[in-house]
PDB file of C-alpha atoms and ligand atoms in Angstrom:
ATOM      1  CA  MET A   1       9.444 -24.557  50.754  1.00 64.00           C
ATOM      2  CA  ALA A   2      11.744 -21.773  49.597  1.00 72.00           C
ATOM      3  CA  GLU A   3      15.159 -22.947  48.571  1.00 78.00           C
ATOM      4  CA  GLU A   4      18.076 -21.991  50.774  1.00 91.00           C
ATOM      5  CA  ASN A   5      20.387 -19.337  49.368  1.00 95.00           C
ATOM      6  CA  ILE A   6      24.098 -18.992  49.977  1.00 96.00           C
ATOM      7  CA  ASP A   7      26.540 -16.147  49.380  1.00 96.00           C
ATOM      8  CA  ILE A   8      29.150 -16.330  46.663  1.00 96.00           C
ATOM      9  CA  TYR A   9      31.535 -13.665  45.352  1.00 95.00           C
ATOM     10  CA  ILE A  10      32.078 -13.124  41.662  1.00 93.00           C
ATOM     11  CA  MET A  11      35.091 -10.915  41.005  1.00 88.00           C
ATOM     12  CA  GLY A  12      34.702  -9.449  44.473  1.00 89.00           C
ATOM     13  CA  LYS A  13      30.986  -8.732  44.326  1.00 94.00           C
ATOM     14  CA  LYS A  14      28.640 -10.589  46.637  1.00 96.00           C
ATOM     15  CA  TYR A  15      25.608 -12.458  45.293  1.00 97.00           C
ATOM     16  CA  SER A  16      22.981 -14.537  47.030  1.00 97.00           C
ATOM     17  CA  VAL A  17      22.224 -17.641  44.961  1.00 97.00           C
ATOM     18  CA  PRO A  18      20.338 -20.934  45.484  1.00 97.00           C
ATOM     19  CA  LYS A  19      22.696 -23.551  46.907  1.00 95.00           C
ATOM     20  CA  SER A  20      21.530 -26.185  44.422  1.00 96.00           C
ATOM     21  CA  LEU A  21      23.185 -24.449  41.460  1.00 97.00           C
ATOM     22  CA  THR A  22      26.380 -25.237  39.613  1.00 97.00           C
ATOM     23  CA  ILE A  23      28.938 -22.437  39.358  1.00 96.00           C
ATOM     24  CA  MET A  24      27.854 -21.812  35.782  1.00 96.00           C
ATOM     25  CA  LYS A  25      24.170 -21.585  36.620  1.00 97.00           C
ATOM     26  CA  ALA A  26      24.919 -19.415  39.664  1.00 97.00           C
ATOM     27  CA  MET A  27      26.817 -16.943  37.512  1.00 95.00           C
ATOM     28  CA  GLU A  28      23.895 -16.779  35.141  1.00 96.00           C
ATOM     29  CA  TYR A  29      21.493 -16.469  38.070  1.00 96.00           C
ATOM     30  CA  ALA A  30      23.610 -13.510  39.198  1.00 96.00           C
ATOM     31  CA  GLY A  31      23.094 -11.863  35.820  1.00 95.00           C
ATOM     32  CA  TYR A  32      26.227 -12.815  33.890  1.00 94.00           C
ATOM     33  CA  MET A  33      25.908 -13.888  30.287  1.00 92.00           C
ATOM     34  CA  LEU A  34      28.594 -16.402  29.498  1.00 90.00           C
ATOM     35  CA  VAL A  35      29.891 -15.988  25.985  1.00 87.00           C
ATOM     36  CA  ARG A  36      33.295 -17.577  26.655  1.00 83.00           C
ATOM     37  CA  GLY A  37      34.351 -20.434  28.904  1.00 85.00           C
ATOM     38  CA  CYS A  38      31.048 -22.174  28.329  1.00 89.00           C
ATOM     39  CA  GLY A  39      30.272 -24.991  25.935  1.00 91.00           C
ATOM     40  CA  CYS A  40      28.509 -28.317  26.327  1.00 93.00           C
ATOM     41  CA  ARG A  41      27.282 -27.741  29.913  1.00 94.00           C
ATOM     42  CA  GLY A  42      27.608 -31.461  30.412  1.00 93.00           C
ATOM     43  CA  GLY A  43      31.198 -31.974  31.576  1.00 92.00           C
ATOM     44  CA  PHE A  44      32.524 -33.061  28.194  1.00 91.00           C
ATOM     45  CA  CYS A  45      33.972 -30.131  26.272  1.00 91.00           C
ATOM     46  CA  GLY A  46      36.420 -28.757  28.844  1.00 88.00           C
ATOM     47  CA  ALA A  47      35.590 -25.119  28.098  1.00 90.00           C
ATOM     48  CA  CYS A  48      34.609 -24.152  31.625  1.00 91.00           C
ATOM     49  CA  GLY A  49      37.693 -24.799  33.762  1.00 88.00           C
ATOM     50  CA  THR A  50      37.338 -22.442  36.716  1.00 89.00           C
ATOM     51  CA  VAL A  51      39.454 -21.433  39.697  1.00 88.00           C
ATOM     52  CA  TYR A  52      38.052 -20.424  43.044  1.00 92.00           C
ATOM     53  CA  ARG A  53      38.797 -20.063  46.723  1.00 92.00           C
ATOM     54  CA  THR A  54      36.638 -20.728  49.724  1.00 92.00           C
ATOM     55  CA  THR A  55      36.483 -18.765  52.982  1.00 89.00           C
ATOM     56  CA  ASP A  56      39.514 -19.052  55.269  1.00 88.00           C
ATOM     57  CA  ASP A  57      41.350 -21.377  52.919  1.00 90.00           C
ATOM     58  CA  TYR A  58      44.344 -20.041  51.021  1.00 88.00           C
ATOM     59  CA  LYS A  59      44.324 -22.828  48.462  1.00 87.00           C
ATOM     60  CA  ILE A  60      43.259 -22.178  44.911  1.00 85.00           C
ATOM     61  CA  LYS A  61      40.748 -24.821  43.935  1.00 88.00           C
ATOM     62  CA  VAL A  62      39.562 -25.822  40.500  1.00 87.00           C
ATOM     63  CA  GLY A  63      36.546 -27.354  38.902  1.00 89.00           C
ATOM     64  CA  LEU A  64      34.393 -27.412  35.823  1.00 92.00           C
ATOM     65  CA  ALA A  65      31.877 -24.596  36.183  1.00 94.00           C
ATOM     66  CA  CYS A  66      29.122 -26.694  34.637  1.00 95.00           C
ATOM     67  CA  GLN A  67      29.678 -29.543  37.112  1.00 95.00           C
ATOM     68  CA  ALA A  68      30.958 -28.077  40.403  1.00 94.00           C
ATOM     69  CA  MET A  69      28.290 -26.895  42.822  1.00 96.00           C
ATOM     70  CA  VAL A  70      28.477 -23.515  44.507  1.00 96.00           C
ATOM     71  CA  GLU A  71      29.604 -23.405  48.130  1.00 95.00           C
ATOM     72  CA  ASP A  72      28.878 -20.813  50.739  1.00 95.00           C
ATOM     73  CA  GLY A  73      31.622 -18.191  50.725  1.00 94.00           C
ATOM     74  CA  MET A  74      33.024 -19.234  47.353  1.00 95.00           C
ATOM     75  CA  TYR A  75      35.178 -16.624  45.612  1.00 95.00           C
ATOM     76  CA  LEU A  76      35.081 -16.949  41.866  1.00 92.00           C
ATOM     77  CA  THR A  77      37.104 -15.177  39.273  1.00 81.00           C
ATOM     78  CA  GLN A  78      37.577 -15.570  35.589  1.00 69.00           C
ATOM     79  CA  ILE A  79      40.850 -16.795  34.196  1.00 70.00           C
ATOM     80  CA  PRO A  80      42.058 -15.587  30.818  1.00 70.00           C
ATOM     81  CA  PHE A  81      42.570 -18.213  28.167  1.00 70.00           C
ATOM     82  CA  PHE A  82      46.119 -19.443  27.980  1.00 69.00           C
ATOM     83  CA  PRO A  83      47.913 -20.106  24.724  1.00 76.00           C
ATOM     84  CA  ALA A  84      49.097 -23.700  24.813  1.00 85.00           C
ATOM     85  CA  ASN A  85      52.026 -24.998  22.841  1.00 88.00           C
ATOM     86  CA  LYS A  86      50.698 -27.239  20.097  1.00 93.00           C
ATOM     87  CA  ALA A  87      53.136 -28.906  17.747  1.00 95.00           C
ATOM     88  CA  VAL A  88      52.431 -28.987  14.029  1.00 95.00           C
ATOM     89  CA  TYR A  89      53.258 -32.375  12.551  1.00 95.00           C
ATOM     90  CA  ASP A  90      52.435 -34.769   9.760  1.00 96.00           C
ATOM     91  CA  ILE A  91      51.121 -37.935  11.368  1.00 95.00           C
ATOM     92  CA  GLU A  92      51.805 -39.856   8.150  1.00 96.00           C
ATOM     93  CA  LYS A  93      55.546 -39.334   8.588  1.00 96.00           C
ATOM     94  CA  MET A  94      55.834 -40.239  12.259  1.00 96.00           C
ATOM     95  CA  LYS A  95      56.734 -43.246  14.358  1.00 96.00           C
ATOM     96  CA  PRO A  96      54.938 -44.304  17.556  1.00 96.00           C
ATOM     97  CA  THR A  97      57.970 -43.821  19.790  1.00 96.00           C
ATOM     98  CA  GLY A  98      59.009 -41.778  22.791  1.00 95.00           C
ATOM     99  CA  GLU A  99      61.722 -40.104  20.681  1.00 96.00           C
ATOM    100  CA  GLN A 100      59.067 -38.894  18.288  1.00 96.00           C
ATOM    101  CA  VAL A 101      56.962 -37.417  21.102  1.00 97.00           C
ATOM    102  CA  LEU A 102      60.058 -35.779  22.599  1.00 96.00           C
ATOM    103  CA  LYS A 103      60.960 -34.317  19.238  1.00 97.00           C
ATOM    104  CA  GLU A 104      57.587 -32.594  19.013  1.00 97.00           C
ATOM    105  CA  TYR A 105      57.403 -31.704  22.706  1.00 97.00           C
ATOM    106  CA  PRO A 106      60.975 -31.502  24.094  1.00 96.00           C
ATOM    107  CA  GLU A 107      59.702 -29.868  27.299  1.00 95.00           C
ATOM    108  CA  LEU A 108      58.371 -33.314  28.230  1.00 96.00           C
ATOM    109  CA  ALA A 109      61.851 -34.110  29.553  1.00 96.00           C
ATOM    110  CA  ARG A 110      61.498 -31.338  32.124  1.00 96.00           C
ATOM    111  CA  CYS A 111      58.792 -33.176  34.114  1.00 97.00           C
ATOM    112  CA  VAL A 112      59.831 -33.163  37.754  1.00 97.00           C
ATOM    113  CA  ALA A 113      57.189 -35.727  38.759  1.00 96.00           C
ATOM    114  CA  CYS A 114      55.510 -33.325  41.167  1.00 97.00           C
ATOM    115  CA  ASN A 115      52.058 -34.823  40.483  1.00 96.00           C
ATOM    116  CA  THR A 116      50.414 -31.371  40.491  1.00 95.00           C
ATOM    117  CA  CYS A 117      48.732 -32.152  37.196  1.00 96.00           C
ATOM    118  CA  THR A 118      47.106 -35.306  38.558  1.00 97.00           C
ATOM    119  CA  LYS A 119      45.844 -33.510  41.634  1.00 94.00           C
ATOM    120  CA  ILE A 120      44.199 -30.752  39.634  1.00 91.00           C
ATOM    121  CA  CYS A 121      42.544 -32.853  36.941  1.00 93.00           C
ATOM    122  CA  PRO A 122      38.730 -32.645  37.224  1.00 89.00           C
ATOM    123  CA  GLN A 123      38.475 -35.927  35.339  1.00 91.00           C
ATOM    124  CA  ASP A 124      40.555 -37.811  37.918  1.00 94.00           C
ATOM    125  CA  ILE A 125      43.042 -38.780  35.248  1.00 97.00           C
ATOM    126  CA  GLN A 126      46.507 -39.958  36.300  1.00 98.00           C
ATOM    127  CA  VAL A 127      48.089 -37.150  34.309  1.00 98.00           C
ATOM    128  CA  MET A 128      51.619 -37.495  35.665  1.00 98.00           C
ATOM    129  CA  ASP A 129      51.514 -41.217  34.916  1.00 98.00           C
ATOM    130  CA  TYR A 130      50.650 -40.603  31.281  1.00 98.00           C
ATOM    131  CA  VAL A 131      53.368 -37.960  31.017  1.00 98.00           C
ATOM    132  CA  GLN A 132      55.854 -40.483  32.376  1.00 97.00           C
ATOM    133  CA  ALA A 133      54.506 -43.146  30.014  1.00 98.00           C
ATOM    134  CA  ALA A 134      55.045 -40.735  27.107  1.00 97.00           C
ATOM    135  CA  LEU A 135      58.642 -40.283  28.251  1.00 95.00           C
ATOM    136  CA  ARG A 136      59.105 -44.056  28.256  1.00 95.00           C
ATOM    137  CA  GLY A 137      57.584 -44.265  24.779  1.00 96.00           C
ATOM    138  CA  ASP A 138      54.647 -46.337  26.029  1.00 97.00           C
ATOM    139  CA  ILE A 139      52.181 -44.831  23.560  1.00 97.00           C
ATOM    140  CA  ALA A 140      49.434 -47.368  24.301  1.00 97.00           C
ATOM    141  CA  ARG A 141      49.556 -46.525  28.003  1.00 98.00           C
ATOM    142  CA  VAL A 142      49.270 -42.778  27.312  1.00 98.00           C
ATOM    143  CA  ALA A 143      46.295 -43.398  25.033  1.00 97.00           C
ATOM    144  CA  ASP A 144      44.630 -45.548  27.652  1.00 97.00           C
ATOM    145  CA  LEU A 145      45.265 -43.263  30.646  1.00 98.00           C
ATOM    146  CA  SER A 146      44.335 -40.056  28.850  1.00 97.00           C
ATOM    147  CA  PHE A 147      41.200 -41.360  27.162  1.00 96.00           C
ATOM    148  CA  ASP A 148      38.799 -39.325  29.338  1.00 94.00           C
ATOM    149  CA  CYS A 149      40.710 -36.036  28.920  1.00 96.00           C
ATOM    150  CA  ILE A 150      38.373 -33.190  27.998  1.00 93.00           C
ATOM    151  CA  MET A 151      41.212 -30.736  27.284  1.00 92.00           C
ATOM    152  CA  CYS A 152      40.158 -28.248  29.920  1.00 90.00           C
ATOM    153  CA  GLY A 153      43.789 -27.149  30.249  1.00 89.00           C
ATOM    154  CA  LEU A 154      43.894 -26.998  34.030  1.00 90.00           C
ATOM    155  CA  CYS A 155      46.853 -29.393  34.255  1.00 93.00           C
ATOM    156  CA  ALA A 156      48.972 -27.193  31.991  1.00 93.00           C
ATOM    157  CA  VAL A 157      48.116 -24.072  33.980  1.00 88.00           C
ATOM    158  CA  ARG A 158      49.700 -25.543  37.099  1.00 88.00           C
ATOM    159  CA  CYS A 159      52.677 -27.378  35.583  1.00 94.00           C
ATOM    160  CA  PRO A 160      55.986 -25.932  36.827  1.00 94.00           C
ATOM    161  CA  ALA A 161      57.737 -27.412  33.789  1.00 95.00           C
ATOM    162  CA  GLU A 162      55.426 -25.659  31.318  1.00 93.00           C
ATOM    163  CA  ILE A 163      54.347 -28.928  29.777  1.00 96.00           C
ATOM    164  CA  VAL A 164      51.056 -28.989  27.874  1.00 96.00           C
ATOM    165  CA  GLN A 165      50.038 -32.457  28.937  1.00 97.00           C
ATOM    166  CA  TYR A 166      46.801 -32.735  26.985  1.00 96.00           C
ATOM    167  CA  ASN A 167      48.366 -31.888  23.616  1.00 96.00           C
ATOM    168  CA  ILE A 168      51.015 -34.544  24.222  1.00 97.00           C
ATOM    169  CA  ALA A 169      48.203 -36.962  25.019  1.00 98.00           C
ATOM    170  CA  VAL A 170      46.414 -36.057  21.778  1.00 97.00           C
ATOM    171  CA  LEU A 171      49.573 -36.794  19.804  1.00 98.00           C
ATOM    172  CA  CYS A 172      49.971 -40.148  21.548  1.00 98.00           C
ATOM    173  CA  ARG A 173      46.343 -41.108  20.942  1.00 98.00           C
ATOM    174  CA  ARG A 174      46.772 -40.252  17.264  1.00 97.00           C
ATOM    175  CA  LEU A 175      49.946 -42.309  17.067  1.00 97.00           C
ATOM    176  CA  TYR A 176      48.186 -45.130  18.866  1.00 97.00           C
ATOM    177  CA  GLY A 177      45.197 -45.053  16.535  1.00 95.00           C
ATOM    178  CA  LYS A 178      47.324 -44.916  13.412  1.00 95.00           C
ATOM    179  CA  TYR A 179      50.210 -47.243  14.213  1.00 96.00           C
ATOM    180  CA  VAL A 180      49.584 -49.333  17.317  1.00 95.00           C
ATOM    181  CA  ALA A 181      45.906 -50.271  17.688  1.00 93.00           C
ATOM    182  CA  LYS A 182      44.735 -53.356  15.854  1.00 89.00           C
ATOM    183  CA  LYS A 183      42.532 -52.520  12.940  1.00 86.00           C
ATOM    184  CA  ALA A 184      38.888 -53.370  13.547  1.00 86.00           C
ATOM    185  CA  LYS A 185      38.014 -55.956  10.888  1.00 89.00           C
ATOM    186  CA  HIS A 186      34.265 -55.387  11.067  1.00 90.00           C
ATOM    187  CA  LEU A 187      34.799 -51.644  10.581  1.00 89.00           C
ATOM    188  CA  GLN A 188      36.939 -52.203   7.496  1.00 89.00           C
ATOM    189  CA  GLU A 189      34.280 -54.555   6.121  1.00 92.00           C
ATOM    190  CA  MET A 190      31.564 -51.988   6.753  1.00 92.00           C
ATOM    191  CA  VAL A 191      33.561 -49.180   5.098  1.00 92.00           C
ATOM    192  CA  ALA A 192      34.104 -51.422   2.065  1.00 94.00           C
ATOM    193  CA  ALA A 193      30.374 -52.236   1.953  1.00 94.00           C
ATOM    194  CA  VAL A 194      29.477 -48.531   2.048  1.00 93.00           C
ATOM    195  CA  GLY A 195      32.046 -47.888  -0.705  1.00 93.00           C
ATOM    196  CA  ALA A 196      30.439 -50.647  -2.775  1.00 95.00           C
ATOM    197  CA  SER A 197      27.049 -48.856  -2.570  1.00 94.00           C
ATOM    198  CA  LYS A 198      25.485 -51.601  -0.468  1.00 95.00           C
ATOM    199  CA  PHE A 199      23.640 -49.070   1.679  1.00 94.00           C
ATOM    200  CA  ASP A 200      22.700 -46.507  -0.957  1.00 94.00           C
ATOM    201  CA  ASP A 201      18.942 -47.063  -0.528  1.00 93.00           C
ATOM    202  CA  GLU A 202      19.073 -46.620   3.266  1.00 90.00           C
ATOM    203  CA  LEU A 203      21.315 -43.554   2.978  1.00 92.00           C
ATOM    204  CA  GLY A 204      18.996 -42.041   0.359  1.00 93.00           C
ATOM    205  CA  GLU A 205      16.047 -42.593   2.702  1.00 91.00           C
ATOM    206  CA  LEU A 206      17.886 -40.839   5.532  1.00 92.00           C
ATOM    207  CA  MET A 207      18.881 -37.905   3.335  1.00 93.00           C
ATOM    208  CA  SER A 208      15.295 -37.289   2.290  1.00 94.00           C
ATOM    209  CA  ALA A 209      13.695 -37.802   5.729  1.00 94.00           C
ATOM    210  CA  ASP A 210      12.258 -34.813   7.594  1.00 95.00           C
ATOM    211  CA  GLN A 211      13.204 -33.991  11.170  1.00 94.00           C
ATOM    212  CA  ASP A 212      10.300 -35.910  12.785  1.00 94.00           C
ATOM    213  CA  LYS A 213      11.101 -39.028  10.802  1.00 94.00           C
ATOM    214  CA  LEU A 214      14.796 -38.736  11.737  1.00 93.00           C
ATOM    215  CA  LYS A 215      13.869 -38.390  15.407  1.00 92.00           C
ATOM    216  CA  GLN A 216      11.674 -41.472  15.221  1.00 93.00           C
ATOM    217  CA  LEU A 217      14.371 -43.476  13.459  1.00 91.00           C
ATOM    218  CA  TYR A 218      16.864 -42.416  16.114  1.00 90.00           C
ATOM    219  CA  LYS A 219      14.489 -43.450  18.863  1.00 90.00           C
ATOM    220  CA  ASP A 220      13.830 -46.831  17.270  1.00 90.00           C
ATOM    221  CA  ARG A 221      17.453 -47.618  16.452  1.00 87.00           C
ATOM    222  CA  ASP A 222      19.058 -50.873  17.530  1.00 83.00           C
ATOM    223  CA  MET A 223      20.905 -50.434  20.777  1.00 79.00           C
ATOM    224  CA  GLU A 224      23.429 -52.700  22.398  1.00 69.00           C
ATOM    225  CA  PRO A 225      22.075 -54.078  25.680  1.00 63.00           C
ATOM    226  CA  ARG A 226      23.503 -52.246  28.715  1.00 55.00           C
TER     227      ARG A 226
HETATM  228  S1  SF4 B 301      44.379 -34.162  31.679  1.00 92.05           S
HETATM  229 FE1  SF4 B 301      44.517 -31.926  31.873  1.00 92.05          FE
HETATM  230  S2  SF4 B 301      43.353 -31.128  30.144  1.00 92.05           S
HETATM  231 FE2  SF4 B 301      42.769 -33.291  30.410  1.00 92.05          FE
HETATM  232  S3  SF4 B 301      40.947 -33.242  31.717  1.00 92.05           S
HETATM  233 FE3  SF4 B 301      42.720 -33.501  33.079  1.00 92.05          FE
HETATM  234  S4  SF4 B 301      43.303 -31.408  33.681  1.00 92.05           S
HETATM  235 FE4  SF4 B 301      41.922 -31.227  31.918  1.00 92.05          FE
HETATM  236  S1  SF4 B 302      52.699 -30.884  36.777  1.00 92.05           S
HETATM  237 FE1  SF4 B 302      54.219 -30.923  35.117  1.00 92.05          FE
HETATM  238  S2  SF4 B 302      56.167 -31.360  36.154  1.00 92.05           S
HETATM  239 FE2  SF4 B 302      54.538 -31.908  37.609  1.00 92.05          FE
HETATM  240  S3  SF4 B 302      54.163 -34.131  37.220  1.00 92.05           S
HETATM  241 FE3  SF4 B 302      52.717 -32.976  35.936  1.00 92.05          FE
HETATM  242  S4  SF4 B 302      53.775 -32.815  33.953  1.00 92.05           S
HETATM  243 FE4  SF4 B 302      55.340 -33.328  35.483  1.00 92.05          FE
HETATM  244  S1  FES B 303      30.730 -26.389  29.551  1.00 92.05           S
HETATM  245 FE1  FES B 303      31.622 -28.162  28.623  1.00 92.05          FE
HETATM  246  S2  FES B 303      32.695 -29.101  30.282  1.00 92.05           S
HETATM  247 FE2  FES B 303      31.634 -27.452  31.226  1.00 92.05          FE
END
């Protein structure tokens, strides 16, 4: 049975595309070659943040082009990349405090708690909550809440206070990893063992293996039970 097609509009031009496609695949089906705004195609890299409207609805909607399905009457347009404020700092000379985060990103104090960032996030992250946690200096909470951020940038596009939430979250996760999180003892032991040449034979075997052997080793690797 032939698949049902629907009409979408890409920069004003109408295309008939199968309804089972994602936005990204529909654009390619329509003949576009995506050389920007396209990365992993799996919902992880955040490169494909897209805005669109649907018929008779004034609201601008958002989604990841590689994940969101096309809808009948969808109007798609490309958004230009947006330069996001990214502080330059030396993590070795920092403290895991709210004052430190504010020093690097003073605009954080302008948050008006409008929750727009949370509503727009395609990862369903409580963005406003992590922004507020950063203001309180609760670095562990920011790291926890923002863990699934893919840095698509959609929250920053809509923020009336011009806060770049995801870069603040990156700073907090770095501070958390360096100063707050407990060190994993087994990891330290393993790093020491590697440093002491305990695994030189295995590493040498891996380095000399061809692609088929590597694939087989990967397939046969020990996995934690799910
Ligand atoms: S927090 Fe912002 S940058 Fe991260 S996934 Fe959500 S919208 Fe994208
Ligand atoms: S969109 Fe900006 S101002 Fe609104 S809650 Fe999020 S960070 Fe705060
Ligand atoms: S292409 Fe990577 S998230 Fe869509």
